[in-house]
Short mmCIF file of C-alpha atoms and ligand atoms in Angstrom, two decimals:
data_model
loop_
_atom_site.label_atom_id
_atom_site.label_comp_id
_atom_site.label_asym_id
_atom_site.label_seq_id
_atom_site.Cartn_x
_atom_site.Cartn_y
_atom_site.Cartn_z
CA MET A 1 0.00 0.00 0.00
CA THR A 2 1.38 3.43 -0.87
CA ALA A 3 0.55 6.50 1.19
CA PRO A 4 -1.74 9.03 -0.55
CA ALA A 5 0.12 11.88 -2.25
CA LEU A 6 0.40 15.01 -0.14
CA LYS A 7 -1.30 18.05 -1.62
CA ALA A 8 -1.90 21.66 -0.62
CA GLY A 9 -3.76 24.59 -2.13
CA TYR A 10 -5.06 28.04 -1.27
CA ALA A 11 -8.37 28.38 0.57
CA CYS A 12 -10.13 31.49 1.86
CA SER A 13 -9.37 31.88 5.57
CA GLU A 14 -12.82 33.39 6.12
CA GLY A 15 -14.42 30.11 5.09
CA CYS A 16 -16.36 31.41 2.06
CA GLY A 17 -15.33 28.34 0.08
CA PHE A 18 -12.93 29.93 -2.44
CA THR A 19 -9.99 27.72 -3.38
CA ALA A 20 -7.08 28.09 -5.83
CA SER A 21 -3.89 26.34 -6.84
CA LEU A 22 -0.70 27.32 -5.03
CA TRP A 23 0.70 28.10 -8.47
CA ASP A 24 -1.88 30.85 -9.09
CA VAL A 25 -0.77 34.39 -8.27
CA VAL A 26 -3.45 35.44 -5.78
CA TYR A 27 -3.06 37.15 -2.39
CA ARG A 28 -6.62 37.72 -1.24
CA CYS A 29 -9.94 35.99 -1.73
CA PRO A 30 -11.53 37.48 -4.87
CA ARG A 31 -15.00 36.72 -3.48
CA CYS A 32 -14.89 38.20 0.02
CA GLU A 33 -11.53 40.04 0.23
CA GLY A 34 -10.46 37.74 3.10
CA LEU A 35 -6.87 36.56 3.47
CA LEU A 36 -5.99 33.18 2.06
CA GLU A 37 -4.41 30.23 3.83
CA VAL A 38 -2.53 27.22 2.57
CA ALA A 39 -4.87 24.30 3.15
CA HIS A 40 -3.15 20.94 3.53
CA ASP A 41 -4.76 17.57 2.92
CA GLU A 42 -4.89 16.66 6.59
CA ALA A 43 -6.38 13.22 5.93
CA ALA A 44 -3.34 12.34 3.82
CA LEU A 45 -1.01 13.77 6.47
CA ARG A 46 -2.81 11.78 9.17
CA ALA A 47 -2.28 8.57 7.18
CA ILE A 48 1.33 8.83 8.33
CA PRO A 49 1.51 8.09 12.08
CA ALA A 50 2.77 10.76 14.51
CA ALA A 51 5.72 8.56 15.48
CA GLU A 52 6.81 8.35 11.83
CA TRP A 53 6.63 12.14 11.42
CA LYS A 54 8.75 12.58 14.53
CA ARG A 55 11.30 10.04 13.28
CA ARG A 56 11.48 11.69 9.85
CA PHE A 57 11.86 15.20 11.28
CA GLU A 58 14.44 14.13 13.87
CA SER A 59 16.57 12.34 11.30
CA ARG A 60 16.68 15.39 8.99
CA PHE A 61 17.32 17.64 11.98
CA ALA A 62 20.48 15.66 12.68
CA THR A 63 22.20 16.87 9.49
CA SER A 64 23.42 20.36 8.72
CA ARG A 65 23.32 19.69 4.97
CA LEU A 66 20.69 21.74 3.12
CA PRO A 67 17.83 21.54 2.50
CA ASP A 68 17.24 18.74 5.06
CA GLY A 69 19.16 20.69 7.71
CA SER A 70 16.89 23.74 7.29
CA GLY A 71 14.38 24.16 10.11
CA VAL A 72 11.75 24.76 7.45
CA TRP A 73 12.63 22.31 4.66
CA GLY A 74 13.41 19.47 7.04
CA LYS A 75 9.62 19.49 7.44
CA ARG A 76 8.81 20.30 3.82
CA GLU A 77 5.78 18.00 3.57
CA TRP A 78 4.07 20.38 6.01
CA ALA A 79 5.07 23.50 4.05
CA LEU A 80 4.80 23.03 0.27
CA PRO A 81 4.54 19.28 -0.29
CA GLU A 82 4.45 19.57 -4.08
CA LEU A 83 7.40 21.94 -4.53
CA PRO A 84 10.23 20.28 -6.50
CA VAL A 85 13.36 20.04 -4.34
CA GLU A 86 15.43 21.83 -7.00
CA ASP A 87 13.33 24.98 -6.54
CA ILE A 88 14.04 25.23 -2.80
CA VAL A 89 15.93 28.43 -1.95
CA SER A 90 17.45 27.85 1.49
CA LEU A 91 20.10 29.84 3.33
CA GLY A 92 20.07 27.59 6.40
CA GLU A 93 17.12 29.15 8.23
CA GLY A 94 15.69 27.74 11.45
CA ARG A 95 17.14 24.97 13.62
CA VAL A 96 17.90 27.62 16.23
CA PRO A 97 18.67 27.36 19.97
CA LEU A 98 16.07 27.28 22.74
CA LYS A 99 17.96 29.17 25.41
CA PRO A 100 16.98 28.88 29.09
CA LEU A 101 16.95 31.95 31.36
CA PRO A 102 16.92 30.16 34.75
CA ARG A 103 17.69 33.22 36.90
CA MET A 104 14.93 35.33 35.42
CA ALA A 105 12.53 32.38 35.66
CA ALA A 106 13.33 31.89 39.36
CA GLU A 107 12.93 35.61 40.10
CA LEU A 108 9.52 35.62 38.40
CA GLY A 109 8.37 32.42 40.14
CA LEU A 110 8.15 30.53 36.86
CA GLY A 111 9.12 26.90 36.41
CA SER A 112 11.12 27.79 33.31
CA LEU A 113 11.64 30.67 30.92
CA MET A 114 13.17 29.97 27.51
CA LEU A 115 13.99 32.04 24.44
CA LYS A 116 13.45 30.48 21.03
CA GLU A 117 16.25 32.39 19.33
CA CYS A 118 14.71 32.95 15.89
CA GLY A 119 17.14 35.79 15.16
CA VAL A 120 20.07 33.34 15.02
CA SER A 121 19.40 33.18 11.33
CA PRO A 122 20.83 34.17 7.91
CA THR A 123 19.52 37.76 8.02
CA GLY A 124 19.06 38.00 11.78
CA SER A 125 15.30 37.68 12.20
CA PHE A 126 12.50 35.12 12.09
CA LYS A 127 11.40 36.59 8.74
CA ASP A 128 13.83 34.12 7.11
CA TRP A 129 11.57 31.23 8.13
CA GLY A 130 8.74 32.53 5.95
CA MET A 131 10.73 34.15 3.18
CA THR A 132 12.45 30.90 2.21
CA VAL A 133 9.02 29.44 1.41
CA LEU A 134 7.77 32.47 -0.50
CA VAL A 135 10.91 32.90 -2.61
CA SER A 136 11.07 29.16 -3.34
CA ALA A 137 7.48 29.31 -4.57
CA VAL A 138 8.31 32.32 -6.76
CA LYS A 139 11.31 30.49 -8.21
CA HIS A 140 9.00 27.60 -9.07
CA LEU A 141 6.38 29.96 -10.56
CA ARG A 142 9.02 31.56 -12.78
CA SER A 143 10.26 28.13 -13.87
CA ARG A 144 6.65 27.39 -14.93
CA GLY A 145 6.63 30.55 -17.05
CA THR A 146 4.58 32.84 -14.79
CA PRO A 147 5.62 36.41 -15.73
CA ILE A 148 7.07 37.70 -12.45
CA ARG A 149 9.69 40.43 -12.97
CA ALA A 150 10.56 40.97 -9.32
CA VAL A 151 9.43 40.43 -5.73
CA ALA A 152 8.42 43.41 -3.60
CA CYS A 153 7.55 44.22 0.00
CA ALA A 154 6.91 47.00 2.48
CA SER A 155 8.83 46.54 5.67
CA THR A 156 9.68 47.74 9.15
CA GLY A 157 13.20 46.52 8.34
CA ASP A 158 13.46 42.78 8.76
CA THR A 159 11.09 41.64 5.99
CA SER A 160 13.08 43.62 3.42
CA ALA A 161 16.37 42.17 4.68
CA ALA A 162 15.03 38.62 4.38
CA LEU A 163 13.37 39.15 1.01
CA SER A 164 16.51 40.76 -0.44
CA ALA A 165 18.79 37.94 0.70
CA TYR A 166 16.60 35.08 -0.55
CA ALA A 167 15.84 36.87 -3.82
CA ALA A 168 19.57 37.47 -4.33
CA ALA A 169 20.25 33.77 -3.70
CA ALA A 170 17.58 32.83 -6.25
CA GLY A 171 18.69 35.44 -8.81
CA ILE A 172 15.31 37.23 -8.69
CA PRO A 173 15.20 41.07 -8.58
CA ALA A 174 13.78 42.56 -5.36
CA VAL A 175 12.17 45.93 -4.56
CA VAL A 176 11.72 47.06 -0.96
CA PHE A 177 9.60 49.94 0.38
CA LEU A 178 11.01 51.32 3.64
CA PRO A 179 9.71 54.14 5.86
CA LYS A 180 12.44 56.78 5.85
CA ASN A 181 14.36 57.06 9.16
CA LYS A 182 12.21 54.39 10.83
CA VAL A 183 14.47 51.35 10.43
CA SER A 184 17.85 50.69 12.02
CA LEU A 185 21.06 51.30 10.05
CA ALA A 186 21.78 47.55 9.99
CA GLN A 187 18.29 46.86 8.62
CA LEU A 188 18.72 49.52 5.93
CA VAL A 189 22.11 48.29 4.77
CA GLN A 190 21.08 44.64 4.42
CA PRO A 191 18.88 45.03 1.29
CA ILE A 192 21.38 47.52 -0.12
CA ALA A 193 24.16 44.94 0.24
CA ASN A 194 22.03 42.23 -1.33
CA GLY A 195 21.38 44.37 -4.40
CA ALA A 196 17.69 45.13 -3.93
CA ARG A 197 16.11 48.32 -5.30
CA VAL A 198 15.60 50.21 -2.01
CA LEU A 199 12.85 52.85 -1.98
CA SER A 200 13.07 55.03 1.13
CA LEU A 201 9.69 56.74 1.45
CA ASP A 202 8.63 59.72 3.48
CA THR A 203 5.86 57.86 5.35
CA ASP A 204 5.40 55.11 7.95
CA PHE A 205 5.02 51.33 7.48
CA ASP A 206 1.29 51.56 6.91
CA GLY A 207 1.91 54.14 4.17
CA CYS A 208 4.51 51.88 2.50
CA MET A 209 2.10 48.96 2.69
CA LYS A 210 -0.62 50.86 0.81
CA LEU A 211 1.79 51.75 -1.97
CA VAL A 212 3.24 48.26 -2.39
CA GLN A 213 -0.24 46.76 -2.55
CA ALA A 214 -1.20 49.22 -5.26
CA VAL A 215 1.93 48.65 -7.32
CA THR A 216 1.78 44.85 -7.05
CA ALA A 217 -1.88 44.80 -8.10
CA ASP A 218 -1.21 45.56 -11.75
CA THR A 219 2.38 44.77 -12.69
CA GLY A 220 4.62 41.74 -12.74
CA LEU A 221 5.75 42.51 -9.19
CA TYR A 222 5.04 39.72 -6.71
CA LEU A 223 3.84 40.79 -3.23
CA ALA A 224 5.96 39.35 -0.41
CA ASN A 225 4.26 40.80 2.67
CA SER A 226 2.81 38.51 5.32
CA MET A 227 -0.64 39.02 3.88
CA ASN A 228 0.82 36.45 1.49
CA SER A 229 0.03 33.18 3.22
CA LEU A 230 3.07 31.36 1.80
CA ARG A 231 5.18 33.08 4.45
CA ILE A 232 2.93 31.80 7.21
CA GLU A 233 3.69 28.22 6.10
CA GLY A 234 7.37 28.75 6.90
CA GLN A 235 6.85 30.74 10.07
CA LYS A 236 4.57 28.08 11.55
CA MET A 237 7.68 25.86 11.78
CA ILE A 238 8.80 28.02 14.74
CA ALA A 239 6.03 26.51 16.88
CA ILE A 240 6.78 23.05 15.55
CA GLU A 241 10.52 23.26 16.18
CA LEU A 242 9.89 24.69 19.65
CA CYS A 243 7.79 21.67 20.59
CA GLN A 244 10.39 19.37 19.02
CA ASP A 245 13.09 21.03 21.19
CA LEU A 246 11.02 20.10 24.24
CA GLY A 247 10.59 16.44 23.24
CA TRP A 248 7.20 17.16 21.60
CA GLU A 249 5.87 18.52 24.88
CA PRO A 250 4.61 22.13 24.52
CA PRO A 251 5.29 24.65 27.29
CA ASP A 252 2.35 26.04 29.29
CA TRP A 253 2.70 29.43 27.59
CA ILE A 254 4.20 30.78 24.38
CA VAL A 255 4.73 34.54 24.24
CA ILE A 256 5.27 36.37 20.96
CA PRO A 257 5.64 40.03 20.01
CA GLY A 258 3.00 41.15 17.48
CA GLY A 259 2.97 43.88 14.84
CA ASN A 260 1.26 42.89 11.60
CA LEU A 261 0.25 39.70 13.47
CA GLY A 262 1.31 37.24 10.78
CA ASN A 263 3.76 35.53 13.08
CA ALA A 264 1.24 35.19 15.91
CA SER A 265 -1.17 33.60 13.45
CA ALA A 266 1.55 31.28 12.19
CA LEU A 267 2.24 30.14 15.74
CA GLY A 268 -1.37 28.99 16.04
CA ARG A 269 -1.27 27.21 12.70
CA GLY A 270 1.84 25.27 13.67
CA LEU A 271 0.35 24.20 16.98
CA ASP A 272 -2.97 23.25 15.38
CA LEU A 273 -1.20 21.00 12.91
CA LEU A 274 0.88 19.34 15.65
CA PHE A 275 -2.25 18.75 17.70
CA ASN A 276 -4.41 17.54 14.83
CA LEU A 277 -1.75 15.06 13.69
CA GLY A 278 -1.18 13.79 17.22
CA LEU A 279 2.41 14.97 17.71
CA ILE A 280 1.34 16.92 20.80
CA THR A 281 -1.60 16.14 23.04
CA ARG A 282 -1.97 19.42 24.93
CA ARG A 283 -2.57 22.96 23.68
CA PRO A 284 -0.42 25.68 25.25
CA ARG A 285 -1.80 29.15 25.96
CA ILE A 286 -0.53 32.06 23.89
CA ALA A 287 0.22 35.66 24.85
CA VAL A 288 0.74 38.28 22.16
CA ALA A 289 2.83 41.23 23.32
CA GLN A 290 2.56 44.72 21.84
CA ALA A 291 4.31 48.03 22.38
CA GLN A 292 1.94 50.33 24.23
CA ARG A 293 2.40 52.91 21.45
CA ALA A 294 1.31 50.48 18.74
CA ASN A 295 -1.31 48.40 20.49
CA PRO A 296 -4.42 47.95 18.32
CA LEU A 297 -4.68 44.26 19.26
CA ALA A 298 -4.32 44.98 22.99
CA ARG A 299 -7.08 47.59 22.73
CA ALA A 300 -9.35 45.19 20.88
CA PHE A 301 -8.64 42.48 23.47
CA ARG A 302 -9.67 44.81 26.30
CA GLY A 303 -12.86 45.54 24.39
CA GLY A 304 -13.68 41.82 24.11
CA PHE A 305 -12.29 41.55 20.57
CA GLN A 306 -14.66 43.88 18.84
CA ASP A 307 -13.53 44.99 15.41
CA LEU A 308 -10.10 46.38 14.79
CA VAL A 309 -9.85 50.14 15.24
CA PRO A 310 -6.79 51.09 13.16
CA MET A 311 -4.56 53.63 14.90
CA GLN A 312 -1.63 55.82 14.02
CA ALA A 313 1.22 53.86 15.63
CA GLY A 314 3.44 56.03 17.83
CA ALA A 315 7.23 55.99 17.65
CA THR A 316 8.54 53.05 19.67
CA LEU A 317 11.97 51.51 20.22
CA ALA A 318 10.31 48.29 19.10
CA SER A 319 10.26 49.67 15.55
CA ALA A 320 9.64 46.28 13.92
CA ILE A 321 6.19 46.18 15.51
CA GLN A 322 5.31 49.85 15.02
CA ILE A 323 2.15 49.01 13.08
CA GLY A 324 -1.27 50.53 13.61
CA ASN A 325 -3.36 48.62 11.07
CA PRO A 326 -2.31 44.94 11.28
CA VAL A 327 -3.24 42.99 8.18
CA SER A 328 -3.57 39.66 10.04
CA PHE A 329 -5.82 41.02 12.81
CA ARG A 330 -8.69 38.60 12.17
CA ARG A 331 -6.36 35.62 11.87
CA ALA A 332 -4.76 36.59 15.19
CA VAL A 333 -8.09 36.97 16.99
CA ARG A 334 -9.18 33.52 15.80
CA MET A 335 -5.85 32.12 17.00
CA LEU A 336 -6.14 33.78 20.43
CA ARG A 337 -9.67 32.44 20.91
CA ALA A 338 -8.48 28.92 20.01
CA PHE A 339 -5.53 29.02 22.43
CA ASP A 340 -7.17 30.73 25.43
CA GLY A 341 -4.88 33.63 24.61
CA VAL A 342 -4.23 37.01 26.15
CA VAL A 343 -2.69 40.26 24.92
CA GLU A 344 -0.27 42.28 27.04
CA GLU A 345 1.55 45.52 26.30
CA ALA A 346 4.78 47.20 27.37
CA THR A 347 5.92 50.80 27.78
CA GLU A 348 9.26 51.97 26.40
CA SER A 349 10.86 51.64 29.85
CA GLU A 350 9.39 48.21 30.42
CA LEU A 351 10.56 46.79 27.09
CA ALA A 352 14.06 48.27 27.36
CA ASN A 353 14.58 47.07 30.93
CA ALA A 354 13.22 43.60 30.23
CA ALA A 355 15.63 43.23 27.29
CA ALA A 356 18.54 44.46 29.44
CA ARG A 357 17.59 42.05 32.22
CA ALA A 358 17.68 39.10 29.84
CA ASP A 359 21.00 40.32 28.42
CA ARG A 360 22.45 39.96 31.91
CA GLU A 361 21.82 36.26 31.53
CA GLY A 362 23.83 35.94 28.33
CA THR A 363 21.44 36.82 25.53
CA PHE A 364 21.34 40.01 23.40
CA ALA A 365 17.62 40.69 23.13
CA CYS A 366 16.17 42.93 20.43
CA PRO A 367 13.55 45.51 21.52
CA GLN A 368 10.67 43.41 20.18
CA THR A 369 11.84 40.46 22.28
CA GLY A 370 12.02 43.01 25.12
CA VAL A 371 8.30 43.67 24.63
CA ALA A 372 7.60 39.94 24.97
CA LEU A 373 9.83 39.61 28.03
CA ALA A 374 8.14 42.61 29.66
CA ALA A 375 4.80 40.92 29.00
CA VAL A 376 6.09 37.81 30.79
CA GLU A 377 7.12 39.95 33.79
CA LYS A 378 3.66 41.52 33.95
CA LEU A 379 1.68 38.33 33.38
CA ALA A 380 3.71 36.49 36.02
CA ALA A 381 3.27 39.35 38.50
CA SER A 382 -0.50 39.51 37.95
CA GLY A 383 -0.88 35.75 38.34
CA VAL A 384 -2.21 35.17 34.83
CA MET A 385 0.86 32.97 34.43
CA ALA A 386 0.70 30.57 37.35
CA LYS A 387 3.63 29.97 39.69
CA GLY A 388 5.80 27.21 38.26
CA ALA A 389 4.51 27.63 34.69
CA SER A 390 6.82 26.84 31.79
CA VAL A 391 7.09 29.78 29.39
CA ALA A 392 8.74 30.06 25.99
CA VAL A 393 9.29 33.44 24.32
CA VAL A 394 9.66 33.74 20.56
CA ALA A 395 12.76 35.97 20.31
CA THR A 396 12.18 37.50 16.91
CA ALA A 397 15.46 39.18 15.91
CA HIS A 398 19.10 39.29 16.86
CA GLY A 399 19.92 42.23 19.14
CA LEU A 400 22.91 43.10 16.94
CA LYS A 401 20.45 44.52 14.41
CA PHE A 402 19.47 47.09 17.05
CA ALA A 403 22.90 48.15 18.32
CA ASP A 404 21.80 51.82 18.49
CA PHE A 405 19.04 50.78 20.93
CA LYS A 406 21.59 49.01 23.15
CA VAL A 407 24.06 51.89 23.02
CA GLY A 408 21.35 54.41 23.89
CA TYR A 409 20.14 52.26 26.77
CA HIS A 410 23.55 51.93 28.40
CA ARG A 411 24.36 55.61 27.79
CA GLU A 412 20.95 56.45 29.28
CA THR A 413 20.06 58.63 26.32
CA LEU A 414 16.80 56.92 25.26
CA SER A 415 13.83 59.19 25.76
CA ASP A 416 11.08 57.79 28.00
CA VAL A 417 13.37 55.06 29.35
CA LYS A 418 14.60 54.89 32.92
CA ALA A 419 17.44 52.40 32.54
CA ALA A 420 17.58 50.09 35.56
CA HIS A 421 20.53 48.04 34.27
CA ALA A 422 22.69 50.66 32.54
CA ASN A 423 26.31 49.48 32.43
CA PRO A 424 28.38 52.27 30.88
CA PRO A 425 32.10 51.75 30.28
CA VAL A 426 34.47 53.01 32.99
CA GLU A 427 36.73 55.74 31.60
CA LEU A 428 40.21 55.55 33.15
CA PRO A 429 43.74 56.74 32.56
CA ALA A 430 46.10 53.91 31.47
CA ASP A 431 47.36 53.60 35.01
CA LEU A 432 47.74 50.41 37.05
CA SER A 433 46.59 51.78 40.39
CA ALA A 434 43.51 53.36 38.80
CA VAL A 435 42.72 49.98 37.17
CA ARG A 436 43.19 48.14 40.51
CA GLU A 437 40.94 50.67 42.23
CA ALA A 438 38.24 50.18 39.60
CA LEU A 439 38.28 46.37 40.10
CA LYS A 440 38.41 46.37 43.92
CA ASP A 441 34.80 45.37 44.47
CA LEU A 442 34.82 42.31 42.13
CA GLY A 443 34.13 39.17 44.15
C1 PLP B 1 8.24 41.45 11.83
C2 PLP B 1 8.73 41.43 13.22
C3 PLP B 1 7.87 41.26 14.31
C4 PLP B 1 6.38 41.21 14.16
O1 PLP B 1 5.89 40.14 13.40
P1 PLP B 1 4.43 40.29 12.76
O2 PLP B 1 4.24 39.06 11.97
O3 PLP B 1 4.47 41.54 11.92
O4 PLP B 1 3.48 40.45 13.90
C5 PLP B 1 8.41 41.17 15.58
N1 PLP B 1 9.73 41.26 15.78
C6 PLP B 1 10.59 41.44 14.77
C7 PLP B 1 12.05 41.54 15.08
C8 PLP B 1 10.12 41.52 13.46
O5 PLP B 1 11.00 41.71 12.45
ZN1 ZN B 2 -13.48 34.40 0.81
#
């Protein structure tokens, strides 16, 4: 007996019944304007027992050779099962550490606190997990003769870095729309280095998003924002790999920073698949963390999840989640309802201090991860997270992309931040007794 072939296609995520082939260029449901999702043939997936999936994934995980050694393509049957292997564009994304923070966990009364270090990645953020899937699909589309001249995205910095790198690897031109002066220097230089056409626009992310949607509607430019559900199929592997790290035993809580809310939605999709296929038997709870200055989901949560009220996002150190009109709002609300979820928010001081606190335990947390860590502090203090709970935080970028944030924190020059852990360098003459004096109090 041979197992049934694995198939996937687009379906409307609002349930109106629209379906399309994955090799059609379509981003939204033409009937109801809803976002699409990649629908897998779950019956065919279920025909393979959970133990066999685990064995297959573990054996690929053991190699560093690509594409099996990719955290995404090592599980390719769950991403794009019909994509020919020769069209995979992998830079070695995923397969990242789950780093314990035992001191912070003990101080907060938690059983464990862990960082899933998604920024330990080719371009330094979790965006690589989704972009490898999208760019591989575009490579396949072009090989089938679909007229795509270039890929394009609007970005708060990390999406454009990821798109530019994967497009460069695939030999596909890339165009990125960035809000002028609202991304870090490292984020700006990445697409420049990878040869993308970089448009620096005098607006914010939401303004860039409007323009890229308009320009991709009627030319051969392919839209690479997270509205595009191909990216979600890669990003959902974060949840899957996290459970794999823990011996297929989910933590009590998973905490994730949210901007456009694609990643939060992807987390739910990964966990749903694990649960439906029997690889995990318990559903964790999920907390989405937002910057207080860009908190449309937190506001909606407090109002019992009435409709989204788009807002003008205020300037926040967590610039990658400075988004006032999140495209995946409805997906995220459905996810939160399914995972008994909560939404928490963090001020500038809270996010900066939480990141600095985690740094003292050997990490180098980006400001968005700081938002998530601040949410953990608040949810543990308020008792929403029970004493002894196990908590995993999706750390979304490498702190080295936000060096100016770190420098400002330790120089105490960030506005609206009272730095509790500032550790400025000690300026000294090159003099032995002065050096001895400065080290006297070390234990
Ligand atoms: C994109 C991004 C986020 C937010 O992800 P969404 O899918 O937009 O919610 C969080 N942190 C970092 C570092 C990011 O680049
Ligand atoms: Zn629809």
